[in-house]
Amino acid sequence: MHAPYGPLPEGGSIRPITRWGTPVMHRPLTPVTSFDDPLRALAADMVATMYAADGVGLAACQIGEDVAMFVFDCPDEAGERWVGVVCNPVLTLPEGKDRQLDSDEEGCLSFPGAFTDRARPDHARVEGVGLDGEPVVFEGDGLLARCLQHESDHLAGKVFADALSDRARKRLTKAQAKVADEFAADWPVTPRRE
Ligand code: ZN
């Protein structure tokens, strides 16, 4: 496992996941300025919630907090596992001839159980700040590239359905409606019904 800036914080509580449509999901989040114990406790809750929901990444707005921070535990194309905490990320994507799109299935814990193909650049780089205020950089390909983009989008107030056509968004909404009752309102505090 690659954890260049240390392991993910532990000991957090599982919290209900905020769903699309809640205002905090659809506006840019407030940059982090204090790298203190409450921030560390929030990150620990985000980690616990991400694992409880079987996710590979989670943004603070997904547990209702207006804080520009995400956590992730996600493999790259080679299957190498990367973990980290990023505050105030700046996302850089390949341009020109280096820009290759990769279309793959994408979902979101805040719209659980529905997936759609989404084309995104196959490489991403995120520069930000870690929990102790130190600069951090993560970059990679495969699912990691998708995750870094998806979580950075959350902090900018965007969800992946925003980029879909009306028809694709309708299809996604239908798919989610079919499985909606498998997820309690406080999921993953109450686990998914199997
Ligand atoms: Zn998401």
Coordinates of C-alpha atoms and ligand atoms in Angstrom, one line a residue:
M1 CA 0.0 0.0 0.0
H2 CA 1.3 3.5 -0.9
A3 CA 0.7 5.9 1.9
P4 CA 3.4 8.5 1.3
Y5 CA 2.0 10.9 3.9
G6 CA 1.1 8.4 6.5
P7 CA -1.8 6.1 7.2
L8 CA -5.4 7.2 7.1
P9 CA -6.7 8.4 10.5
E10 CA -8.6 5.7 12.4
G11 CA -11.2 5.6 15.2
G12 CA -13.8 7.7 13.5
S13 CA -17.6 7.1 13.5
I14 CA -19.7 5.9 10.6
R15 CA -22.0 8.8 9.6
P16 CA -25.0 8.9 7.3
I17 CA -24.1 9.7 3.7
T18 CA -25.6 12.9 2.3
R19 CA -27.4 12.5 -1.0
W20 CA -27.5 14.5 -4.2
G21 CA -30.0 17.3 -4.0
T22 CA -28.8 18.4 -0.5
P23 CA -27.4 22.0 -1.0
V24 CA -23.9 21.2 0.5
M25 CA -23.4 18.8 -2.4
H26 CA -23.9 21.4 -5.1
R27 CA -21.8 24.4 -4.1
P28 CA -18.0 24.8 -3.8
L29 CA -16.8 23.8 -0.3
T30 CA -14.9 26.1 2.1
P31 CA -11.1 25.8 2.0
V32 CA -9.4 24.4 5.0
T33 CA -7.4 26.9 7.0
S34 CA -7.0 25.2 10.4
F35 CA -5.2 21.9 10.5
D36 CA -6.3 21.0 14.0
D37 CA -7.9 18.1 16.0
P38 CA -11.5 18.8 14.7
L39 CA -10.2 18.4 11.1
R40 CA -8.4 15.2 12.0
A41 CA -11.6 13.9 13.7
L42 CA -13.7 14.8 10.6
A43 CA -11.2 12.9 8.4
A44 CA -11.4 9.9 10.7
D45 CA -15.2 9.9 10.4
M46 CA -14.9 10.2 6.6
V47 CA -12.6 7.2 6.5
A48 CA -14.9 5.1 8.7
T49 CA -17.9 6.1 6.5
M50 CA -16.1 5.4 3.2
Y51 CA -15.1 1.9 4.4
A52 CA -18.6 1.1 5.8
A53 CA -20.1 2.1 2.4
D54 CA -17.4 0.1 0.4
G55 CA -16.3 3.2 -1.4
V56 CA -12.9 4.1 -2.8
G57 CA -13.2 7.8 -1.9
L58 CA -15.3 10.2 0.1
A59 CA -15.6 14.0 0.2
A60 CA -16.6 16.0 3.3
C61 CA -19.8 17.2 1.8
Q62 CA -20.9 13.5 1.6
I63 CA -21.2 13.5 5.3
G64 CA -22.8 17.0 5.3
E65 CA -19.7 19.1 6.1
D66 CA -18.7 22.2 4.2
V67 CA -15.0 21.5 4.3
A68 CA -12.8 21.2 1.2
M69 CA -11.3 17.8 2.0
F70 CA -11.5 14.3 0.6
V71 CA -10.1 10.9 1.6
F72 CA -9.4 7.9 -0.6
D73 CA -8.2 4.3 -0.7
C74 CA -8.1 3.3 -4.3
P75 CA -6.1 1.1 -6.7
D76 CA -4.4 2.4 -9.8
E77 CA -4.3 0.7 -13.2
A78 CA -1.6 -1.7 -12.1
G79 CA -3.6 -2.6 -9.0
E80 CA -1.4 -0.8 -6.6
R81 CA -3.3 0.6 -3.7
W82 CA -3.0 4.3 -2.8
V83 CA -4.5 6.0 0.3
G84 CA -4.5 9.6 1.4
V85 CA -6.2 12.7 2.7
V86 CA -6.3 15.9 0.6
C87 CA -7.4 19.4 1.6
N88 CA -7.9 22.2 -0.9
P89 CA -7.0 20.1 -4.0
V90 CA -5.9 21.6 -7.3
L91 CA -6.6 19.1 -10.1
T92 CA -4.4 18.9 -13.2
L93 CA -5.4 16.9 -16.2
P94 CA -3.4 16.0 -19.3
E95 CA -3.8 18.3 -22.3
G96 CA -3.1 18.2 -26.0
K97 CA -1.8 14.9 -27.3
D98 CA -1.3 13.6 -23.7
R99 CA -5.1 13.8 -23.1
Q100 CA -6.6 10.3 -23.6
L101 CA -10.1 9.6 -22.4
D102 CA -11.0 6.4 -20.6
S103 CA -14.7 5.4 -20.5
D104 CA -15.6 3.3 -17.5
E105 CA -18.4 2.7 -15.1
E106 CA -18.8 5.4 -12.4
G107 CA -21.0 5.6 -9.4
C108 CA -21.3 7.9 -6.3
L109 CA -22.0 7.0 -2.7
S110 CA -24.4 10.0 -2.6
F111 CA -26.5 8.4 -5.3
P112 CA -26.1 4.8 -4.2
G113 CA -26.6 1.7 -6.4
A114 CA -26.6 3.4 -9.8
F115 CA -23.7 3.4 -12.3
T116 CA -23.1 4.9 -15.7
D117 CA -20.3 5.0 -18.2
R118 CA -18.4 8.2 -18.0
A119 CA -15.4 9.3 -20.1
R120 CA -12.7 11.0 -18.2
P121 CA -9.0 11.7 -18.8
D122 CA -7.0 8.5 -18.0
H123 CA -4.5 10.3 -15.8
A124 CA -4.9 12.9 -13.0
R125 CA -2.7 14.8 -10.6
V126 CA -3.9 16.5 -7.4
E127 CA -1.8 18.9 -5.4
G128 CA -3.1 19.9 -2.0
V129 CA -2.5 20.0 1.7
G130 CA -2.4 17.0 4.2
L131 CA -3.9 16.8 7.6
D132 CA -0.8 18.4 9.3
G133 CA -0.7 21.3 6.8
E134 CA 2.1 19.7 4.7
P135 CA 1.9 19.8 0.9
V136 CA 0.8 16.6 -0.7
V137 CA 0.8 15.4 -4.3
F138 CA -1.0 12.3 -5.7
E139 CA -1.2 11.2 -9.3
G140 CA -2.0 8.1 -11.2
D141 CA -4.1 6.3 -13.8
G142 CA -6.9 3.8 -13.8
L143 CA -9.5 3.9 -11.1
L144 CA -7.2 6.2 -9.1
A145 CA -7.4 8.9 -11.9
R146 CA -11.1 8.6 -11.9
C147 CA -11.4 8.8 -8.1
L148 CA -9.1 11.9 -7.9
Q149 CA -11.3 13.7 -10.5
H150 CA -14.6 12.5 -8.9
E151 CA -13.6 13.7 -5.4
S152 CA -12.1 17.0 -6.6
D153 CA -15.4 17.6 -8.5
H154 CA -17.3 17.1 -5.2
L155 CA -15.2 19.8 -3.5
A156 CA -16.1 22.1 -6.4
G157 CA -19.8 21.4 -5.9
K158 CA -20.2 19.1 -8.9
V159 CA -21.6 15.6 -9.1
F160 CA -20.9 13.3 -12.0
A161 CA -24.5 13.4 -13.3
D162 CA -23.9 17.1 -14.0
A163 CA -21.9 16.2 -17.1
L164 CA -24.3 13.6 -18.5
S165 CA -26.8 14.1 -21.3
D166 CA -30.5 14.5 -20.2
R167 CA -31.2 11.0 -21.5
A168 CA -28.3 9.4 -19.6
R169 CA -29.3 11.3 -16.5
K170 CA -32.8 10.0 -16.8
R171 CA -31.5 6.4 -17.2
L172 CA -29.3 6.8 -14.1
T173 CA -32.2 8.2 -12.0
K174 CA -34.4 5.3 -13.0
A175 CA -31.7 2.8 -12.1
Q176 CA -31.3 4.4 -8.7
A177 CA -35.0 4.5 -8.0
K178 CA -35.1 0.7 -8.5
V179 CA -32.6 0.1 -5.8
A180 CA -33.4 3.1 -3.5
D181 CA -35.2 1.0 -0.9
E182 CA -32.1 -1.1 -0.3
F183 CA -30.4 1.9 1.3
A184 CA -31.8 3.2 4.6
A185 CA -32.0 7.0 5.0
D186 CA -29.0 6.8 7.4
W187 CA -26.9 4.3 5.2
P188 CA -24.2 3.2 5.9
V189 CA -25.0 3.6 9.6
T190 CA -27.7 1.0 8.9
P191 CA -26.0 -1.3 6.4
R192 CA -27.3 -2.1 3.0
R193 CA -30.0 -4.7 2.9
E194 CA -28.6 -7.8 1.0
Ligands
ZN1 ZN -19.3 10.9 -5.4

